Short mmCIF file of C-alpha atoms in Angstrom, two decimals:
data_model
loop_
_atom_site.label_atom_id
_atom_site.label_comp_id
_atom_site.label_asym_id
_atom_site.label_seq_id
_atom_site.Cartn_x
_atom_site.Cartn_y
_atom_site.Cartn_z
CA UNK A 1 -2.46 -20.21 20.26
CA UNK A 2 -4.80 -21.99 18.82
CA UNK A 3 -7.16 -19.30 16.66
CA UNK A 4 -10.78 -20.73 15.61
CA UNK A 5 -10.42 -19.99 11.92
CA UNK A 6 -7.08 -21.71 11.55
CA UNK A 7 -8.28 -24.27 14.02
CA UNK A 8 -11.12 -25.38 11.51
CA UNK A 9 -8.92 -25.26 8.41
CA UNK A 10 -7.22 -27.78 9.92
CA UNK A 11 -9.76 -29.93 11.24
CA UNK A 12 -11.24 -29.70 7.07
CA UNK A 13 -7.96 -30.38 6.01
CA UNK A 14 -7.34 -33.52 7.60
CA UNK A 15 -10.89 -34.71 7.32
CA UNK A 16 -10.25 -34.42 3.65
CA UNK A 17 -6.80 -35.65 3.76
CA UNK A 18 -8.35 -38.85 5.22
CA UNK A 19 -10.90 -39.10 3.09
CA UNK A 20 -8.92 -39.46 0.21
CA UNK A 21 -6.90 -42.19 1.78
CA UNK A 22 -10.01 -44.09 2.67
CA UNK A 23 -10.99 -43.99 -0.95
CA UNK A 24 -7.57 -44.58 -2.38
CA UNK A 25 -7.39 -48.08 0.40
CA UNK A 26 -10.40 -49.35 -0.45
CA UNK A 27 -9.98 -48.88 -4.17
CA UNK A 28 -7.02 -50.98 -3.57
CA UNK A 29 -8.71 -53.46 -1.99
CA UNK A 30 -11.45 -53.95 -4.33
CA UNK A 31 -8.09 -53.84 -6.67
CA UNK A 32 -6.35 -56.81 -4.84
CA UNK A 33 -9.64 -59.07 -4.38
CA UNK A 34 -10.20 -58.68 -8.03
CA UNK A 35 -6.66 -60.33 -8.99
CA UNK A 36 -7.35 -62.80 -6.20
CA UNK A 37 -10.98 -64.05 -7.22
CA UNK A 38 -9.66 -64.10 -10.96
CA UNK A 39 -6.60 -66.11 -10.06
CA UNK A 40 -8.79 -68.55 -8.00
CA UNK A 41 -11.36 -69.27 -11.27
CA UNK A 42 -8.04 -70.72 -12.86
CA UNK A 43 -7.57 -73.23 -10.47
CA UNK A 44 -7.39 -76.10 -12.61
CA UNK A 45 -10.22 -79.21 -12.35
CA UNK A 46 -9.48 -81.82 -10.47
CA UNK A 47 -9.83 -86.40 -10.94
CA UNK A 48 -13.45 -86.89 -9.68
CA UNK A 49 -13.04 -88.30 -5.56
CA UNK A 50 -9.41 -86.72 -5.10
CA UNK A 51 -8.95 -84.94 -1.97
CA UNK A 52 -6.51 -82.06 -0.93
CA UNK A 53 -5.37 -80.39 2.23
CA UNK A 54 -5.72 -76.63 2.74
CA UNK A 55 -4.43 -75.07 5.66
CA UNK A 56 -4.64 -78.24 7.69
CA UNK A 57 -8.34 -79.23 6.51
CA UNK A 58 -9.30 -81.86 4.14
CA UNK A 59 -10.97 -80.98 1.17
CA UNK A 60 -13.01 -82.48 -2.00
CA UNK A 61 -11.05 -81.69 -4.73
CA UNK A 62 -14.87 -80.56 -6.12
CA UNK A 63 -15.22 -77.61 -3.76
CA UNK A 64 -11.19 -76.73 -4.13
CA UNK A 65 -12.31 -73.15 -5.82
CA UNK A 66 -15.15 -72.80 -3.43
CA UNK A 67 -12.95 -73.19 -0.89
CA UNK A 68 -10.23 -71.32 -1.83
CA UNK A 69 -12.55 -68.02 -2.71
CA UNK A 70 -13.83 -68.24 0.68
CA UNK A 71 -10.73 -68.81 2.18
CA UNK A 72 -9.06 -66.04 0.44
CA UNK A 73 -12.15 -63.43 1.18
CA UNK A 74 -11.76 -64.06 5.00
CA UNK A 75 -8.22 -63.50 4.97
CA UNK A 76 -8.49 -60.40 2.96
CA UNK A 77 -11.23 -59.13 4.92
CA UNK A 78 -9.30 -59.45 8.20
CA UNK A 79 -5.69 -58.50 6.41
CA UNK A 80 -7.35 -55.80 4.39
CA UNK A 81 -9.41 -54.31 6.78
CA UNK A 82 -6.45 -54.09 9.51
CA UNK A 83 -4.11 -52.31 7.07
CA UNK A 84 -7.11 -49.80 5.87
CA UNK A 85 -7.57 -48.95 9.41
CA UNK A 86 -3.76 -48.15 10.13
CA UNK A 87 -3.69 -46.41 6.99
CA UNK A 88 -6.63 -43.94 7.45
CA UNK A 89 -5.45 -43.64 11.20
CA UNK A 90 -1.99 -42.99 10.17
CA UNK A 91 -3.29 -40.63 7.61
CA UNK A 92 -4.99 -38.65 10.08
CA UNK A 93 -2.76 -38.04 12.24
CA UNK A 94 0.22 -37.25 10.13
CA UNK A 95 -2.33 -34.34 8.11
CA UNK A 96 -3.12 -33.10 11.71
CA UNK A 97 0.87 -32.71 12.59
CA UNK A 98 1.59 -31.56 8.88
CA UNK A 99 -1.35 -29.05 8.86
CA UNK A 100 -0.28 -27.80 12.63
CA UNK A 101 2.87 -27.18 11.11
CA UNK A 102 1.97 -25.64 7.82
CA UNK A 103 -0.78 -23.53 9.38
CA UNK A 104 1.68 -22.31 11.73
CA UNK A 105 2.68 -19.23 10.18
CA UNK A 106 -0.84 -18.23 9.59
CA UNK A 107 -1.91 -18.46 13.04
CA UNK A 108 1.00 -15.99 13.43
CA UNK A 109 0.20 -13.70 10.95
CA UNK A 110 -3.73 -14.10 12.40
CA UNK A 111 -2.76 -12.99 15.88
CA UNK A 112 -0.73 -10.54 14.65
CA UNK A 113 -3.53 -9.16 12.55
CA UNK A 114 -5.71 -9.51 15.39
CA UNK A 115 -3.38 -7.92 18.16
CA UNK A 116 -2.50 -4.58 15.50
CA UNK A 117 -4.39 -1.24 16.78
CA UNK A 118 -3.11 2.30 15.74
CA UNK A 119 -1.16 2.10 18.75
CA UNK A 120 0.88 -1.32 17.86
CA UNK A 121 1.21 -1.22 14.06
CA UNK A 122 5.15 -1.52 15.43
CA UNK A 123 4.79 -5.12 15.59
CA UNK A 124 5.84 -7.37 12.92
CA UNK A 125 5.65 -11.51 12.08
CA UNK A 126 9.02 -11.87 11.01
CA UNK A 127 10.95 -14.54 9.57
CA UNK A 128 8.93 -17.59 8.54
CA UNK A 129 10.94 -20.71 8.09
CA UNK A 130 10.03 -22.83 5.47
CA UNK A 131 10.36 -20.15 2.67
CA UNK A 132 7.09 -21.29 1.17
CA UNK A 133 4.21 -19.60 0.02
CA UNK A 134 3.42 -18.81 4.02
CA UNK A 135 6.25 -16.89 4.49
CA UNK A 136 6.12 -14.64 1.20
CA UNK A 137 2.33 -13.64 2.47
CA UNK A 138 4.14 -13.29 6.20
CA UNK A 139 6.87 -10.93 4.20
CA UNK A 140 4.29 -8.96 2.02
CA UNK A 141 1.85 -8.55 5.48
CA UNK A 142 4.66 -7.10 6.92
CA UNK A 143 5.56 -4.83 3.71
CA UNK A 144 1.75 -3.66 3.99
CA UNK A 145 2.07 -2.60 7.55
CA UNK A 146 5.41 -0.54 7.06
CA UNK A 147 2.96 1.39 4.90
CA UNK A 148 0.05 1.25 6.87
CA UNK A 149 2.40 2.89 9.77
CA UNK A 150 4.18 5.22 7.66
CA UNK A 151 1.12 6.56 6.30
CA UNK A 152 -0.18 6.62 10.14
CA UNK A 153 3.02 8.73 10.96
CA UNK A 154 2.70 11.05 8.32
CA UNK A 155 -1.06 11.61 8.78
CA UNK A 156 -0.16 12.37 12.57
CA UNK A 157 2.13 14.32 11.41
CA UNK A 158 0.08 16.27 8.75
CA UNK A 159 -3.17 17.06 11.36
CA UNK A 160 -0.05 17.92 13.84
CA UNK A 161 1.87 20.84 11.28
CA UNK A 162 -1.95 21.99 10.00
CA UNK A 163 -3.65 22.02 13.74
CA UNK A 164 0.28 24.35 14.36
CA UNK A 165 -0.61 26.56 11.15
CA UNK A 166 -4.19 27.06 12.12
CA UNK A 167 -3.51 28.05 15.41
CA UNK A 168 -1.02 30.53 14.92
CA UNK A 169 -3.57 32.91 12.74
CA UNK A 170 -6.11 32.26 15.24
CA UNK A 171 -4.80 33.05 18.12
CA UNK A 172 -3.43 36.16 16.60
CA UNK A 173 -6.91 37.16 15.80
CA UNK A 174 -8.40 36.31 19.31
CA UNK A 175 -5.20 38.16 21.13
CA UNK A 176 -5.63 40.89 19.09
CA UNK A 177 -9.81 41.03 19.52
CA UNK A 178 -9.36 40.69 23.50
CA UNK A 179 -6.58 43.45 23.85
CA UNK A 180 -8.69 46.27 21.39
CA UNK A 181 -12.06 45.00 23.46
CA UNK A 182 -9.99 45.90 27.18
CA UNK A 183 -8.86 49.26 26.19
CA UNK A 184 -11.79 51.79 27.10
CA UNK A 185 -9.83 53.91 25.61
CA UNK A 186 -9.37 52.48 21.91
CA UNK A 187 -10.08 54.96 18.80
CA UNK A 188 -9.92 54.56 15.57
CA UNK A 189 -6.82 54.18 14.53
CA UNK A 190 -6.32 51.56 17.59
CA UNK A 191 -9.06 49.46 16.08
CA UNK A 192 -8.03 49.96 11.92
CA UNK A 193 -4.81 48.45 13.01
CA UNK A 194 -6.49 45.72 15.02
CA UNK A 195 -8.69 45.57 11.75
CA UNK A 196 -6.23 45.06 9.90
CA UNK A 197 -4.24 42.36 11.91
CA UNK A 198 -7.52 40.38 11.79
CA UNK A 199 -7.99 40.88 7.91
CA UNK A 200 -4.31 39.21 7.68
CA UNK A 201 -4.82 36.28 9.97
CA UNK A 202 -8.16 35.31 8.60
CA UNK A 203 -6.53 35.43 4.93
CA UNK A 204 -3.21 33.69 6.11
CA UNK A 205 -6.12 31.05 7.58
CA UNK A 206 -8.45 30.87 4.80
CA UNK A 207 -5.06 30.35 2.51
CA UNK A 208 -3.89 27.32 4.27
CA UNK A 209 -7.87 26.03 4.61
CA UNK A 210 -7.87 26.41 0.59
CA UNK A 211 -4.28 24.77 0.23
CA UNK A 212 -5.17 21.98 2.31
CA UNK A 213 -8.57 21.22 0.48
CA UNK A 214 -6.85 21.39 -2.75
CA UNK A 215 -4.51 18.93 -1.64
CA UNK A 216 -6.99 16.56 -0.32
CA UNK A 217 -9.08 16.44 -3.72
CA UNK A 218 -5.40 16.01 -5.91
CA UNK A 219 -3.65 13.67 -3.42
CA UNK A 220 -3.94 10.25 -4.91
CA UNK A 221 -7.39 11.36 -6.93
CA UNK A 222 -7.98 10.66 -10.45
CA UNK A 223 -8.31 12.83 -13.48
CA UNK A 224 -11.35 14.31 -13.88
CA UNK A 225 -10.47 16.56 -17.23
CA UNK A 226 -7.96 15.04 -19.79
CA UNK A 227 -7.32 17.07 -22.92
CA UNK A 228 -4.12 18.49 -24.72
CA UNK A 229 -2.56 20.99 -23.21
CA UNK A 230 0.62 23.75 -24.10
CA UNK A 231 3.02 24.13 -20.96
CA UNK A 232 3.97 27.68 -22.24
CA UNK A 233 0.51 28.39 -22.05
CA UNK A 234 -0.08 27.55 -19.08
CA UNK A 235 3.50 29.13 -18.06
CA UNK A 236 2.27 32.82 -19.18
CA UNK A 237 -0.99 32.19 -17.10
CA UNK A 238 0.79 31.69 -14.12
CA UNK A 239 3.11 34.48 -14.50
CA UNK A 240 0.78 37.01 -14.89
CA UNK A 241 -0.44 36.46 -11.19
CA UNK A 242 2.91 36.53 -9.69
CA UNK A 243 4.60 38.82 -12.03
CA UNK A 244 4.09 42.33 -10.28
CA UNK A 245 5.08 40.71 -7.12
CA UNK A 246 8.25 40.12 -8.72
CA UNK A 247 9.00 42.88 -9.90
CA UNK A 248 8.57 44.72 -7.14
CA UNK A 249 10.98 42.32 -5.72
CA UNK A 250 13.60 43.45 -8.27
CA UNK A 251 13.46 39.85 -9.62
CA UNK A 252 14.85 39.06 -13.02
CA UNK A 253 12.88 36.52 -14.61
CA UNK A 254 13.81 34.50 -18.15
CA UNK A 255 11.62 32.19 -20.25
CA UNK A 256 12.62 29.68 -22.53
CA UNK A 257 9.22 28.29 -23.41
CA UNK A 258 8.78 26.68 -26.55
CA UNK A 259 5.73 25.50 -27.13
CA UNK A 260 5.59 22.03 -24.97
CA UNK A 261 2.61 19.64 -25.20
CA UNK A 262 0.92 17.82 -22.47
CA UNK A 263 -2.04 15.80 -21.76
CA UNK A 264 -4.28 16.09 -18.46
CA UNK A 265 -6.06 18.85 -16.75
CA UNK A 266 -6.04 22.22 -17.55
CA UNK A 267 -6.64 23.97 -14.14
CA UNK A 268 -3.80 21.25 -12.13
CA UNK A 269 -1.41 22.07 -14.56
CA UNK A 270 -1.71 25.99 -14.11
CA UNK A 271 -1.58 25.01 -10.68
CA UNK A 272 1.89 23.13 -11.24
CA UNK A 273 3.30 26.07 -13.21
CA UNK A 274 1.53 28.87 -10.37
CA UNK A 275 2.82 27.01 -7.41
CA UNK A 276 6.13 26.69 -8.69
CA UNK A 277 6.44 30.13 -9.89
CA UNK A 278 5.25 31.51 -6.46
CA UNK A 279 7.67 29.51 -4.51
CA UNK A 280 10.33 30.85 -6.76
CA UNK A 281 9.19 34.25 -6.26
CA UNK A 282 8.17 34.82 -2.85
CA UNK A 283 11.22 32.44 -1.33
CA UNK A 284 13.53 34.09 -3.61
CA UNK A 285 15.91 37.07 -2.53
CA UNK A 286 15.78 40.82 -3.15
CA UNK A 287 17.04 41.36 -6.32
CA UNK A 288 17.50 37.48 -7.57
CA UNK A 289 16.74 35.88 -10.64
CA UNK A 290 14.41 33.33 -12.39
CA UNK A 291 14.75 30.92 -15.16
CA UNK A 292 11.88 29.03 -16.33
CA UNK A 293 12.02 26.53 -19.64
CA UNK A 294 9.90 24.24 -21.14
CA UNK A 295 10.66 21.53 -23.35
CA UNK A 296 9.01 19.44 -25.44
CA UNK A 297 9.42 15.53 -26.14
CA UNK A 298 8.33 12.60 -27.77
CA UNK A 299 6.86 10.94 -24.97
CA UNK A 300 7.70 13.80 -21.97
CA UNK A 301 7.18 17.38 -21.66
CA UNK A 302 9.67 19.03 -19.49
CA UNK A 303 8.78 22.11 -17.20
CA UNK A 304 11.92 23.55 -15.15
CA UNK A 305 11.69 26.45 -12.83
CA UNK A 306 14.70 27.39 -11.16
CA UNK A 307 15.26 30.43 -9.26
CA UNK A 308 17.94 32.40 -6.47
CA UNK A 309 17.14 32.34 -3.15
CA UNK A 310 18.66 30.66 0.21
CA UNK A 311 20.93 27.97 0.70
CA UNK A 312 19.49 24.27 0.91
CA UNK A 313 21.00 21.19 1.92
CA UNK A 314 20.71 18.63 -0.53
CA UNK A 315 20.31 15.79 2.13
CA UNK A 316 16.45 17.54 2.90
CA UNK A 317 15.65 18.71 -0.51
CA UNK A 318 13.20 15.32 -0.80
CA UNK A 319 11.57 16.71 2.74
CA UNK A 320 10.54 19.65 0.61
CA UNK A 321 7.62 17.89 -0.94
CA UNK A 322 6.47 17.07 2.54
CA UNK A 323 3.53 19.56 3.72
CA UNK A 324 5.04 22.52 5.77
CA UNK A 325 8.15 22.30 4.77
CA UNK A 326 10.22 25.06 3.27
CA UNK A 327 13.77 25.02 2.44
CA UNK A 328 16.13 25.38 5.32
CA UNK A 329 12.87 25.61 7.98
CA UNK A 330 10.59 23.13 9.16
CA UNK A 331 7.47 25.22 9.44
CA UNK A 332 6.47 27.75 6.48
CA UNK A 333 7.26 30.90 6.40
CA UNK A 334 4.33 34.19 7.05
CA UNK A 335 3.96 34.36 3.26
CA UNK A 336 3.21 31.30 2.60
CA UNK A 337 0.84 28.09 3.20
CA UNK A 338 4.06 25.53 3.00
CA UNK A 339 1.93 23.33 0.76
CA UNK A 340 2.87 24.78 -2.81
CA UNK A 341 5.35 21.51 -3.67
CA UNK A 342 2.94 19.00 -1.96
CA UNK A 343 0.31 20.18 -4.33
CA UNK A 344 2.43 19.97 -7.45
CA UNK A 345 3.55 16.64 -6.20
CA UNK A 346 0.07 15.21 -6.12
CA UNK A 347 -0.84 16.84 -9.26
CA UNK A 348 2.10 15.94 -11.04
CA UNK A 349 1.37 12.07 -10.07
CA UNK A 350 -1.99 12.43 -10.66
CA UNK A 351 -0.75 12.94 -14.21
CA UNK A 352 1.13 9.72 -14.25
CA UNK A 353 4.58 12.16 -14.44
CA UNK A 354 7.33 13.13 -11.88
CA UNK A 355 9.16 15.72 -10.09
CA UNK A 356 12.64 16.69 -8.79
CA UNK A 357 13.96 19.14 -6.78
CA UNK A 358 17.84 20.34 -6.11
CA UNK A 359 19.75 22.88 -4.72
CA UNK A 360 21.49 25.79 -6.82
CA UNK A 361 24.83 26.17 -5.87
CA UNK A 362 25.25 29.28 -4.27
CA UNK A 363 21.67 29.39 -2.80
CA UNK A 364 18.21 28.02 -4.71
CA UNK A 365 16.20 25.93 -5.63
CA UNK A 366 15.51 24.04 -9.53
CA UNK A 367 12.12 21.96 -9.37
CA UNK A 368 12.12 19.56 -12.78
CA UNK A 369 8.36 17.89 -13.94
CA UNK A 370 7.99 15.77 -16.80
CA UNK A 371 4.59 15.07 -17.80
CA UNK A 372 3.12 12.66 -20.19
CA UNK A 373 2.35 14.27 -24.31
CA UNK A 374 -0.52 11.93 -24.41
#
């Protein structure tokens, strides 16, 4: 398939190609007739009446030079004029066949381009043969769309889990609205309970719609606040809003938390430390513990939260950072959004640091950041 763009690249190609050999040939014959008409002024003189034979003709020994300067500019022009035309002509067609040949791999990669949709960004160029500069665009085209469709998949996937969690709450409110509305007979304790099924559906809702809008604005978004900032500090803020919770729970918490610079913004990194604190808490068991350490570094902060809870298989912990995704289930659980380690993902990359997760023997969970001092 012949594609218009490539199509005139080659056609420019070649004209240019031949262009260059026309100007090269006649250079070279302006060259050669040079030598020529300089060798013929040293033809030496002559005796006065002599006569010599050129080619068959009889000539005045006078007129030899004249002679042999016209003789010699016939011949080139015919000779030279022959070869030029072979030349150019051969030069044109061997940059047509080279450029068809060259500009093969980018007509491939064109119609590929052309031919991708949403639906077919399965389709790939391949091997290009010769490994030339062709085929490392071919390989990093193909690179780009095995992110292009991974990004696809997980977006799918994403609207697919958050369309699931959005639905549940709402049809819990509407089932719960049409049963109250058919009873004639409904009084008011029948419709506080239905009140309060509502109230717990819209907040499980307007969690998520929060959770996902957070995630949005941190997922792959700059910084817009950068200033020094104490992990510990930002530790005992998040524990305060999860701490009652806990102990209700019967959880034991411990802190190690030196004082641990870091450099970024202030409200993200509370939202590091609250998110991981309130995984630890409310996916933790009755009774369990929780460790939580900071550590400073010359380069790194550290912040580790670790905590009891159920088992997890260390071949999904890295699906944990995936939205919706809790460990041992595939959909969050009623006390939770199943965003909390997406977030701190984002907003841990944001900061330029990383994140770990892996299982506690014995059931649990330890999440590791590092985050830059400056």
């Amino acid at each position: 398939m012949n594609l218009p763009g490539t199509r005139s690249l080659r056609v420019r190609i070649t004209l240019l190609a031949t262009v260059l050999v026309a100007a090269v040939s006649l250079l070279l014959l302006w060259l050669a007739w040079t030598l020529v008409r300089d060798s013929l002024d040293t033809v030496p003189q002559m005796p006065p009446g002599s006569t010599v034979v050129v080619d068959g003709v009889t000539v005045d020994a006078s007129t030899l030079a004249d002679h042999l300067r016209v003789h010699a500019r016939n011949r080139m022009l015919l000779f030279g004029s022959i070869a030029f035309l072979l030349v150019v002509a051969a030069a044109a067609i061997l940059a047509w066949t080279f450029t068809s040949r060259v500009l093969l791999p980018l007509r491939e990669i064109t119609g590929t381009a052309r031919r991708l949709s949403v639906e077919s960004l399965g389709e790939r160029i391949g091997g290009v043969r010769p490994r030339d500069e062709l085929a490392v665009l071919a390989e990093t085209f193909d690179d780009m769309l095995d992110r292009l469709q991974a990004a696809f998949d997980a977006q799918r996937h994403f609207v697919a889990n958050a369309s699931h969690e959005l639905r549940t709450p709402l049809s819990v409110i509407r089932t719960e609205l049409d049963v109250t509305l058919a009873d004639d007979d409904a009084d008011v304790a029948e419709l506080r309970r239905m009140g309060g099924v509502v109230r717990d559906a819209t907040e499980r809702a307007g969690q998520l719609v929060n959770s996902l809008l957070l995630l949005a604005r941190t997922d792959g978004a700059g910084l817009g606040v950068r200033e020094p900032v104490d992990l510990a500090v930002v530790v005992d803020r998040a524990w305060r809003a999860v701490h009652r919770e806990a102990e209700h729970r019967g959880i034991q918490a411990a802190f190690t938390t030196p004082s641990a610079p870091a450099f970024g913004d202030p409200a993200l990194l509370e939202r590091i430390a609250g998110n991981l604190l309130e995984n630890a808490v409310r996916h933790n068991v009755e009774g369990g513990w929780l460790e939580v350490v900071t550590q400073p570094g010359s380069q790194w902060s550290m912040l580790r939260v670790r905590s009891s809870g159920g088992l997890v298989d260390p071949a999904t912990v890295a699906e944990l950072f995936e939205p919706f995704r809790r460990a041992g289930v595939a959909r969050t659980a009623r006390n939770g959004a199943g965003l909390g380690l997406s977030i701190v993902r984002a907003a841990v990359q944001a900061h330029g640091g990383s994140v770990t997760a892996e299982p506690i023997v014995g059931g649990g969970l330890g999440v590791t950041v590092h985050l830059p001092v400056r």
